[in-house]
Short mmCIF file of C-alpha atoms in Angstrom, two decimals:
data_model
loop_
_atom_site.label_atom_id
_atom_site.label_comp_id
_atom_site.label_asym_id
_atom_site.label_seq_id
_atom_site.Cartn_x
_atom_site.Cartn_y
_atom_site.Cartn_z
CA UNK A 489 34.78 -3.48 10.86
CA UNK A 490 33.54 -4.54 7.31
CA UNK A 491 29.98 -4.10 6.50
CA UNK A 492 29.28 -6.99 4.23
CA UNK A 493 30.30 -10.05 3.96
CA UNK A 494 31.61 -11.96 0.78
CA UNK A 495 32.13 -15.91 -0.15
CA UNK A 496 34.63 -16.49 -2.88
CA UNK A 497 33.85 -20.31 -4.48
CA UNK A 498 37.04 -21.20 -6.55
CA UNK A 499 39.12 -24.37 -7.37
CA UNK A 500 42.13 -22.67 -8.67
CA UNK A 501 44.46 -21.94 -4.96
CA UNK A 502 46.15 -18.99 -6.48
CA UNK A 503 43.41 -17.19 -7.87
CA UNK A 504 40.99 -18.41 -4.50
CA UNK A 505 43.94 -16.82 -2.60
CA UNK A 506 44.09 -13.11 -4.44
CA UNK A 507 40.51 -13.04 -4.55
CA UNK A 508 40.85 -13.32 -0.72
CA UNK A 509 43.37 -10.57 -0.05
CA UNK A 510 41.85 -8.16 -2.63
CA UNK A 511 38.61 -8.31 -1.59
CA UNK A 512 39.21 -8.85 2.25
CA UNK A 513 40.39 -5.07 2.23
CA UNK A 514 37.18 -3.88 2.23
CA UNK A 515 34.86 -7.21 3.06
CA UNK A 516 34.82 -10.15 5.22
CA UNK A 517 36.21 -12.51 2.80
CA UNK A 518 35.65 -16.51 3.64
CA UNK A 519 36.29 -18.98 0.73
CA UNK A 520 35.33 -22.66 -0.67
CA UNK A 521 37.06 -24.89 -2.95
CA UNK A 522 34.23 -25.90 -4.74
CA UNK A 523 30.27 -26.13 -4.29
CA UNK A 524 30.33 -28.68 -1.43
CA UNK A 525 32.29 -26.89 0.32
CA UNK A 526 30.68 -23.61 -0.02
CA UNK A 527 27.55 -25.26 1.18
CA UNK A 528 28.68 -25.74 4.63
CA UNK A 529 30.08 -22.42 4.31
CA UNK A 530 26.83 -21.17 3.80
CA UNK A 531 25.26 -23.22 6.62
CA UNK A 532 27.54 -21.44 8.80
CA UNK A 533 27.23 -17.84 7.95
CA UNK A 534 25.19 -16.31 5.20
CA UNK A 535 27.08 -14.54 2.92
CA UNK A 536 25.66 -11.38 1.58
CA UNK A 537 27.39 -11.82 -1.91
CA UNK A 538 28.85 -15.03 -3.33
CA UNK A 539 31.66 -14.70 -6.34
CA UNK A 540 31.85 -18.68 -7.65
CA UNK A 541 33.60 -19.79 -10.66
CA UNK A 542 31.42 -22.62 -12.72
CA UNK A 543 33.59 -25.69 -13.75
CA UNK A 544 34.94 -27.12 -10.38
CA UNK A 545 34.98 -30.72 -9.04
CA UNK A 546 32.62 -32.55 -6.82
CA UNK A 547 29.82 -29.43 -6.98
CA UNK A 548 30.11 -27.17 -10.39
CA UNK A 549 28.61 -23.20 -9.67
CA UNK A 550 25.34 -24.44 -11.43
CA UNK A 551 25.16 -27.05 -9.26
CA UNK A 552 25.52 -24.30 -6.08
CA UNK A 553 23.29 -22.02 -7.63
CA UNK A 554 20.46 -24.21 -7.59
CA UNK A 555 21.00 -25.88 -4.67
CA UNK A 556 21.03 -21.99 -3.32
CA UNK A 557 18.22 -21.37 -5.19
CA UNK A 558 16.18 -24.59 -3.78
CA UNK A 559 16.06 -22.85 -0.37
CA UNK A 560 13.96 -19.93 0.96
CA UNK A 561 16.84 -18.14 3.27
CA UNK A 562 19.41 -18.74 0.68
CA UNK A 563 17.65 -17.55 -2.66
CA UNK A 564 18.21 -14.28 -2.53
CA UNK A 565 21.93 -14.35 -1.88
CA UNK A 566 23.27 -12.10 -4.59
CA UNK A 567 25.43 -14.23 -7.47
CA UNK A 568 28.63 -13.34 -9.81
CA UNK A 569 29.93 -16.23 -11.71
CA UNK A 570 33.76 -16.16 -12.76
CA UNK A 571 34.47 -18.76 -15.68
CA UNK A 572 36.83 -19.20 -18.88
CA UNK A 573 34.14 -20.24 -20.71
CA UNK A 574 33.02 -16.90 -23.26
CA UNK A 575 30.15 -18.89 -25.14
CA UNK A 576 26.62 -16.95 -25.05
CA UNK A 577 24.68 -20.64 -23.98
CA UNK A 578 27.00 -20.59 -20.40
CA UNK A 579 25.58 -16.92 -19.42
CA UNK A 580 22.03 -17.78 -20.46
CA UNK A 581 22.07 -20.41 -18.43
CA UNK A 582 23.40 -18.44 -15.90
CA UNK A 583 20.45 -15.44 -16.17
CA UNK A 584 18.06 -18.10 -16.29
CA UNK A 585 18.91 -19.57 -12.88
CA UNK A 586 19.29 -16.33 -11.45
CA UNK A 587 22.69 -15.02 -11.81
CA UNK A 588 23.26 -11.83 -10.83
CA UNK A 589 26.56 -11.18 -12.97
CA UNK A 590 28.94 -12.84 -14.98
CA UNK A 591 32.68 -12.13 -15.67
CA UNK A 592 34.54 -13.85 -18.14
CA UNK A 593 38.38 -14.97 -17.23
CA UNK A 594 40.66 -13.55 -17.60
CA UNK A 595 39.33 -10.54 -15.64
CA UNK A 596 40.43 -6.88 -14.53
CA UNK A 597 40.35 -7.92 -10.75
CA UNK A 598 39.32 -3.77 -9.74
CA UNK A 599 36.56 -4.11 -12.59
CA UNK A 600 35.32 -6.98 -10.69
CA UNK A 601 35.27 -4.96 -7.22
CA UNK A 602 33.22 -2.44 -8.96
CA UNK A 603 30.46 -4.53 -9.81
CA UNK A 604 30.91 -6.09 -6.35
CA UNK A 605 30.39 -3.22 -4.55
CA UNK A 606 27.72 -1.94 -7.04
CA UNK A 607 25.58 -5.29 -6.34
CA UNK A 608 26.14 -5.03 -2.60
CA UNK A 609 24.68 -1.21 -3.22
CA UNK A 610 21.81 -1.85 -4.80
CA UNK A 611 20.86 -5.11 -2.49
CA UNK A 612 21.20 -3.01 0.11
CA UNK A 613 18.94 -0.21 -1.25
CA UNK A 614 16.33 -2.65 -1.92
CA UNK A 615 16.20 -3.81 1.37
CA UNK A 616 16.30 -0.76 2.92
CA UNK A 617 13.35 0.06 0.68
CA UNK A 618 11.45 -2.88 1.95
CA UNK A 619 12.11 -2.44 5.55
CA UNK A 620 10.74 1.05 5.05
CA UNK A 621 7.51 -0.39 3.45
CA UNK A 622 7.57 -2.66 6.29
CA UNK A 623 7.79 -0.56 8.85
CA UNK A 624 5.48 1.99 7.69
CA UNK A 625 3.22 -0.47 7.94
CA UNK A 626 3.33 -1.21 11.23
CA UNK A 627 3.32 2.77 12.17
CA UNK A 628 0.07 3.12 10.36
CA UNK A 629 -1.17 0.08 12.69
CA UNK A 630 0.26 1.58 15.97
CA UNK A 631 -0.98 5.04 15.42
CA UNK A 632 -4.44 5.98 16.73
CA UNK A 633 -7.30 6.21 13.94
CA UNK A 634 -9.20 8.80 15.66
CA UNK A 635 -8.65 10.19 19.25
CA UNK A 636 -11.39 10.90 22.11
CA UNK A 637 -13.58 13.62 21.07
CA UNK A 638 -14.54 16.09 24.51
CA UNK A 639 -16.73 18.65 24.57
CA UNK A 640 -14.45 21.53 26.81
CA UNK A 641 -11.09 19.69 25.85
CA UNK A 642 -9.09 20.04 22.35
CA UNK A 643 -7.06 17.17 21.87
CA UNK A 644 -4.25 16.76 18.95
CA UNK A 645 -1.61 14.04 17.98
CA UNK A 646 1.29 13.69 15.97
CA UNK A 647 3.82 11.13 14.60
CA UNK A 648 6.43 10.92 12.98
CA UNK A 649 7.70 7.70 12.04
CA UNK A 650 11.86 8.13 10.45
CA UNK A 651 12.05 4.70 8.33
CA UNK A 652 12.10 1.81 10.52
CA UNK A 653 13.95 3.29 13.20
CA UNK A 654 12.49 3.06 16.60
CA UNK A 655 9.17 1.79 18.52
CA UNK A 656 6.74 4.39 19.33
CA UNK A 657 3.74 3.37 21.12
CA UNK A 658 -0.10 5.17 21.32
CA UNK A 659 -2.81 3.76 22.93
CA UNK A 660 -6.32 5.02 24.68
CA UNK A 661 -9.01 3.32 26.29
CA UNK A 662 -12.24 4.58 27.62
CA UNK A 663 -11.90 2.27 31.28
CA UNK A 664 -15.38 3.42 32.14
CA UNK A 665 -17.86 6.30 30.82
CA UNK A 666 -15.62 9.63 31.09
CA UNK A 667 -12.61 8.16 32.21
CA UNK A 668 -9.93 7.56 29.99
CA UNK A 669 -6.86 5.06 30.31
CA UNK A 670 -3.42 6.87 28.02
CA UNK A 671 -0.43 4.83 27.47
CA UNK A 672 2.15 6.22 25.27
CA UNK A 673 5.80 4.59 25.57
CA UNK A 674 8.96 3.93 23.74
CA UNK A 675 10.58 0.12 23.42
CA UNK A 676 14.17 0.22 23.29
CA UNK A 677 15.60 -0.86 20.03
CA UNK A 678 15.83 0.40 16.12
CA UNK A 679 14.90 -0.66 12.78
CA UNK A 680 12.64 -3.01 11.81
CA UNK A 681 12.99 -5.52 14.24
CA UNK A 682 12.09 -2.87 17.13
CA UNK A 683 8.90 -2.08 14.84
CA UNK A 684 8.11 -5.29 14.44
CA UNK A 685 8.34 -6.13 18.05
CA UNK A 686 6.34 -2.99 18.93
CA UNK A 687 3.67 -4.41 17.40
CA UNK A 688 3.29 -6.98 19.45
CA UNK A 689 4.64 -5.15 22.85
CA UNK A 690 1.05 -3.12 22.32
CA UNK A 691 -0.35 -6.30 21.70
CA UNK A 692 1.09 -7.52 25.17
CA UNK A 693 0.56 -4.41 27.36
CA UNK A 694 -3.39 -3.76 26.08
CA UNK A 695 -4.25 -7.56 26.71
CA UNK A 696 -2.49 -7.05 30.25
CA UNK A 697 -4.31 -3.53 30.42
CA UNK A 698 -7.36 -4.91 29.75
CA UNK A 699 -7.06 -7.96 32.82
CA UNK A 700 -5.76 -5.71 35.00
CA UNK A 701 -8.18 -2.94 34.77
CA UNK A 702 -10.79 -5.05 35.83
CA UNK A 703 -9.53 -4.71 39.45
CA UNK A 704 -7.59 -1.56 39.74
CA UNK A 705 -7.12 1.86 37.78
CA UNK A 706 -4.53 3.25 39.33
CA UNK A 707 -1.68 3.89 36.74
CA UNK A 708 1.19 2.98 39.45
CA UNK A 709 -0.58 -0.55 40.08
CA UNK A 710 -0.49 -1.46 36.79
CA UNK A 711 2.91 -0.34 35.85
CA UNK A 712 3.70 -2.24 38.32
CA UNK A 713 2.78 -5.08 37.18
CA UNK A 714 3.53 -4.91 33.92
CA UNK A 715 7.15 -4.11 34.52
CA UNK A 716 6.64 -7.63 37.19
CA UNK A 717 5.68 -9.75 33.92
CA UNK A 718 8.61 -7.66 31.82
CA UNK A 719 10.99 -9.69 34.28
CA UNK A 720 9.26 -12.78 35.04
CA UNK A 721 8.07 -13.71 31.51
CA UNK A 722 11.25 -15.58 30.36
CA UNK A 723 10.63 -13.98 26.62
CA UNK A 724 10.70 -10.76 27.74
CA UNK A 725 13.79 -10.35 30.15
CA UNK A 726 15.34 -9.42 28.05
CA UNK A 727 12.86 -6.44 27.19
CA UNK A 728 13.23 -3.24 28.13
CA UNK A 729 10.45 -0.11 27.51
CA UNK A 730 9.37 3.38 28.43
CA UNK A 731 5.78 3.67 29.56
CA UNK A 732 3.89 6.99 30.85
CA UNK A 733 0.28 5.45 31.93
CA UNK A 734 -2.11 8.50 31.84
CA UNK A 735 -5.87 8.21 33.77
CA UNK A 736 -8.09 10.98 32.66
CA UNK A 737 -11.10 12.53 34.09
CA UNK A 738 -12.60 15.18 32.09
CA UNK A 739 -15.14 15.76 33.97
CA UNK A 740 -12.81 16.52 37.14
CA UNK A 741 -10.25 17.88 35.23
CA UNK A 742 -7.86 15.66 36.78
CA UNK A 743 -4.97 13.82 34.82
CA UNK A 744 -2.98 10.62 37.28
CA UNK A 745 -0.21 9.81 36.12
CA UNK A 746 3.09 7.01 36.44
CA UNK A 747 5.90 7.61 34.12
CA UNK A 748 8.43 4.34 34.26
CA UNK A 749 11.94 5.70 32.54
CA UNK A 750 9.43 8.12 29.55
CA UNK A 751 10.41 11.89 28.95
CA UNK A 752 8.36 13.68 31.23
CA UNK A 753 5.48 15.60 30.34
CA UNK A 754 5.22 19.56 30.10
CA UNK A 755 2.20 21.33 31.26
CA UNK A 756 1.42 24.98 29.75
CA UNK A 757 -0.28 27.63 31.74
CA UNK A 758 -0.79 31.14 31.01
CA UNK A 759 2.15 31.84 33.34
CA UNK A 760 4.02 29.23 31.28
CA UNK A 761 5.51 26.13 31.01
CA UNK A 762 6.94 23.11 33.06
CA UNK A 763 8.58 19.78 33.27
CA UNK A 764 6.04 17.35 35.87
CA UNK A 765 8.97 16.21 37.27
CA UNK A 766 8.06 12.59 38.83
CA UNK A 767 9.71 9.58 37.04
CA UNK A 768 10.17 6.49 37.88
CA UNK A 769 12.69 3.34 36.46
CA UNK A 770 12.53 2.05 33.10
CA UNK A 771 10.29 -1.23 32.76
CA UNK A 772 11.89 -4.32 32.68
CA UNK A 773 15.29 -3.93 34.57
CA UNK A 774 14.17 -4.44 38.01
CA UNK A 775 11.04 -7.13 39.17
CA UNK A 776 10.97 -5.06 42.71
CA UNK A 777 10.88 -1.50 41.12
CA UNK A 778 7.94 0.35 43.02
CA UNK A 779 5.63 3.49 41.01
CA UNK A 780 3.62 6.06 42.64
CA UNK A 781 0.35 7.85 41.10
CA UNK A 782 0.92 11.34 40.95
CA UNK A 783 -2.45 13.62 40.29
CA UNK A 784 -2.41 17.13 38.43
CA UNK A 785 -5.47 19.42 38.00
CA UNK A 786 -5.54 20.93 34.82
CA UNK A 787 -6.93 24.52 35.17
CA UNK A 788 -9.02 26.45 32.95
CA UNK A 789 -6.88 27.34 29.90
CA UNK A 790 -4.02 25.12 30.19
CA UNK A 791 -2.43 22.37 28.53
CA UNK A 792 -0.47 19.22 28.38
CA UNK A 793 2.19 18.22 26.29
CA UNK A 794 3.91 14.15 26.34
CA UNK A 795 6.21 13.01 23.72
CA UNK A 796 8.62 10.35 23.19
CA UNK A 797 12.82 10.91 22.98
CA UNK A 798 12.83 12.04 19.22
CA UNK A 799 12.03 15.23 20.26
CA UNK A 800 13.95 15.42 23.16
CA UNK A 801 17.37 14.24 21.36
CA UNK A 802 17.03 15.72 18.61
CA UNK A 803 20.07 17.43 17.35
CA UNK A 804 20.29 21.51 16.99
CA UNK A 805 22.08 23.52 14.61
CA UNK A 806 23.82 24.74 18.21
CA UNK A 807 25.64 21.23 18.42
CA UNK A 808 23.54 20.26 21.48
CA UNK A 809 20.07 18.21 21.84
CA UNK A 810 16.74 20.03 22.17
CA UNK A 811 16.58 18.71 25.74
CA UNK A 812 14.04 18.76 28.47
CA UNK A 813 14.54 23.26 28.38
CA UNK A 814 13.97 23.23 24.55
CA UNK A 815 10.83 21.07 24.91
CA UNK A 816 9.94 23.39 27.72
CA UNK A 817 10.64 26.68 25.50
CA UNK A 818 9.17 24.44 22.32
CA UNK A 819 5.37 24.11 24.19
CA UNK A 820 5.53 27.65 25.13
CA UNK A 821 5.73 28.89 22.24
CA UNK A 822 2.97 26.78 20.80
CA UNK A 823 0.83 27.55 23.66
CA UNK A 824 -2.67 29.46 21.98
CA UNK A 825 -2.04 28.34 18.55
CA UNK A 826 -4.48 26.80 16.89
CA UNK A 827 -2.62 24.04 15.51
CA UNK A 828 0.13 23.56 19.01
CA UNK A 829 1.64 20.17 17.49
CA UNK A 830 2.10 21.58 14.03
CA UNK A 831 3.65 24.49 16.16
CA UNK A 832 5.95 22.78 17.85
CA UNK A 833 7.36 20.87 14.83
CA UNK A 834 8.33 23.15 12.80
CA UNK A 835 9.64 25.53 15.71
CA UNK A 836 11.92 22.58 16.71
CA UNK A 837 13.15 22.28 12.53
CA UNK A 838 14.20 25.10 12.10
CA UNK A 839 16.47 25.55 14.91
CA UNK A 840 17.91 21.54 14.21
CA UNK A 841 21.45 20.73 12.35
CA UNK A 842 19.23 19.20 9.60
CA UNK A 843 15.36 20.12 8.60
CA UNK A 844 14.11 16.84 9.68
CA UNK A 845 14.14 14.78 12.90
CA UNK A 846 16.63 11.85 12.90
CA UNK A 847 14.70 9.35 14.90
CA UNK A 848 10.43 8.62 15.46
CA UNK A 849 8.78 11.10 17.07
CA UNK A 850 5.32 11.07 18.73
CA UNK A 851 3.78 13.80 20.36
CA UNK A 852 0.03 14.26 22.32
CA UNK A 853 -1.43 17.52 23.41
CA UNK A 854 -4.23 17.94 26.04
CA UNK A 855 -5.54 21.32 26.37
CA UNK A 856 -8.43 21.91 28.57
CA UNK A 857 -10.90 25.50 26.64
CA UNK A 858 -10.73 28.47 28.69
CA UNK A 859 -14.56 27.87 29.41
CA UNK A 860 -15.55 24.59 30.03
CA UNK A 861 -18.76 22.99 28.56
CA UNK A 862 -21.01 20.29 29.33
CA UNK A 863 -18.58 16.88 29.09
CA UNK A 864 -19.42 14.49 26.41
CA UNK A 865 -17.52 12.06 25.44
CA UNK A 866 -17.45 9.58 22.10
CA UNK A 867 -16.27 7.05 21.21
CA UNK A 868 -15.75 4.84 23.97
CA UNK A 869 -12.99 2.59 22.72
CA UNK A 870 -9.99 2.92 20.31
CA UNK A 871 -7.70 0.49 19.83
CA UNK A 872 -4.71 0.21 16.62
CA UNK A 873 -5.63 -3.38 16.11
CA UNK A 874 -9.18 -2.20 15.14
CA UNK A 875 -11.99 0.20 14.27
CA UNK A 876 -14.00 -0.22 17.71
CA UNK A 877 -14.41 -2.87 20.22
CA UNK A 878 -16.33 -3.22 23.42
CA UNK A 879 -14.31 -3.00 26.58
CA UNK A 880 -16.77 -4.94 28.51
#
């Protein structure tokens, strides 16, 4: 299926109709007799590129242009005019308006694909460079600024955002002294429209976190009813998200967990490492979907990985994904290093198809010292829409 798609604007039929079958080799080629006509053409279907001669009847290709130009969706549509006239005042006129090219008939009709498909290249570069800024924008926004700082627990994160692809989600809230609320997730989706609606998916579930942790901190509860609003709201059925809701007591040592569709999380022991095997159904496909909490004591010593499917798919030089055994082998490995996250990474690149991970990855390691000391715990709130804020 073609890629881009390409409106020819030209009065003369026979030259209209070899435009058409050259260029529909490689394009999706729909054409317009003359500038009226290409305006309802345009009002159908935006055209990535638009090839129009200039003198035509009822609408010239000035005339187009700047009726083009007069809207906001429409200005940016890249321009090639094809005209017998050679005179220097014509392609001013045309740079001046915005042109993008101009080809003078009679014209090598592969010399004119050439600059088609450069054009097409280089739009498409500098979009792709603007979703990037885009997006990176966003990840900087949806990554934590600072995490909770424990006295007897080391705590690291690390992301990974690839371009625009993807919707990784972080999130940490101190529900009441010493007790922590983790939410780390994964909306379905790529590029920049997943990013963008990440944004305001944390947005959604920390407002609903916020409500519903006035009555109840029990992980499965709220999942609960979160995924309940996923399916009721009518502009979110069609949403769909992993969520692992984390509760964490420090001073117990205790971790309560409900995982709704996430990679499950690994937790490192001297005697090694394992997948916490509970999961439960990804949020948003069905309203009567029930969670359970599911506690784990975190001994002296050991620690606990989560991390979103960028690690878990990613591709090995061995043809197959990492997968939950390579995570598994992954945190072992980086189990007493000082820097376990940094550990991991690079373990995991050097063993992959291609030295760099092909979609976002986030990961967040809990380790517990070997000898606990007095708990103490600051600050009390974090949030990636601000510095600080009062959960009261």
């Amino acid at each position: 299926m073609a890629e881009h798609s390409i409106l020819v604007v030209e009065d003369e039929h026979t030259l209209r109709r070899l435009l058409e079958y050259r260029l529909s080799k490689k394009y999706n080629v729909r054409t317009a007799a003359n500038g009226e006509e290409a305006l309802v053409r345009v009002s159908e279907e935006l055209p990535d590129l638009i090839i129009s001669d200039i003198m035509m009847p009822k609408m010239d290709g000035f005339a187009l242009q700047a009726s083009l130009q007069d809207r906001k969706e429409t200005s940016v549509i890249p321009f090639i005019f094809l005209t017998a006239k050679a005179d220097e005042q014509s392609r001013l006129k045309g740079r001046r308006t915005g042109v993008d090219d101009y080809i003078t008939k009679p014209f090598d009709i592969d010399q004119l694909l050439a600059r088609v498909e450069r054009l097409l290249a280089r739009t498409s570069h500098f979009q792709t460079q603007l979703d990037a800024r885009i997006g990176e924008d966003f990840s900087r926004k949806l990554i934590p600024k600072q995490l909770p700082r424990v006295d007897g627990y080391k705590l690291e994160f690390h992301n990974a955002p690839r371009e625009v692809s993807g919707g990784d989600i972080f999130d940490w809230t101190e529900v009441k002294p010493g007790v922590y609320f983790i939410t780390i997730g994964d909306v379905m989706g790529k590029g920049l429209q997943a990013k963008v609606y990440t944004f305001s998916f944390v947005g959604y579930i920390r407002s609903m976190l916020h409500a519903l942790l006035r009555t109840s901190d029990s992980p499965a509860e709220i999942m609960a009813r979160i995924n309940q609003l996923l399916v009721d709201d009518p502009p979110l059925e069609d949403s769909f998200a992993t969520l692992l809701f984390l509760r964490w007591e420090p001073a117990r040592n205790l971790v309560t967990y409900a995982n709704g569709g996430h990679p499950r999380p690994v937790i490192i022991t001297e005697r090694g490492a394992e997948i916490l095997s509970y999961s439960d159904i990804i949020l948003g496909l069905d309203g009567h979907a029930e969670f359970k909490d599911t506690a784990v004591s975190i001994p002296p010593g050991a620690a606990i990985l989560t991390y979103t499917d960028g690690l878990l798919e990613q591709q090995m030089a061995s043809g197959e994904q990492l997968g939950e055994e390579g995570v598994i082998r992954a945190a072992g490995e980086a189990f007493g290093s000082d820097r376990p996250l940094d550990r991991i990474v690079s373990g995991v690149l050097s063993e992959s198809a291609k030295p760099e991970f092909a979609d976002d990855i986030l990961l967040f390691w809990m380790e517990r010292e070997a000898s606990m000391a007095t708990i103490r715990q600051t600050p009390r709130w974090f949030s990636p829409f601000g510095e600080s804020a009062d959960p009261k």
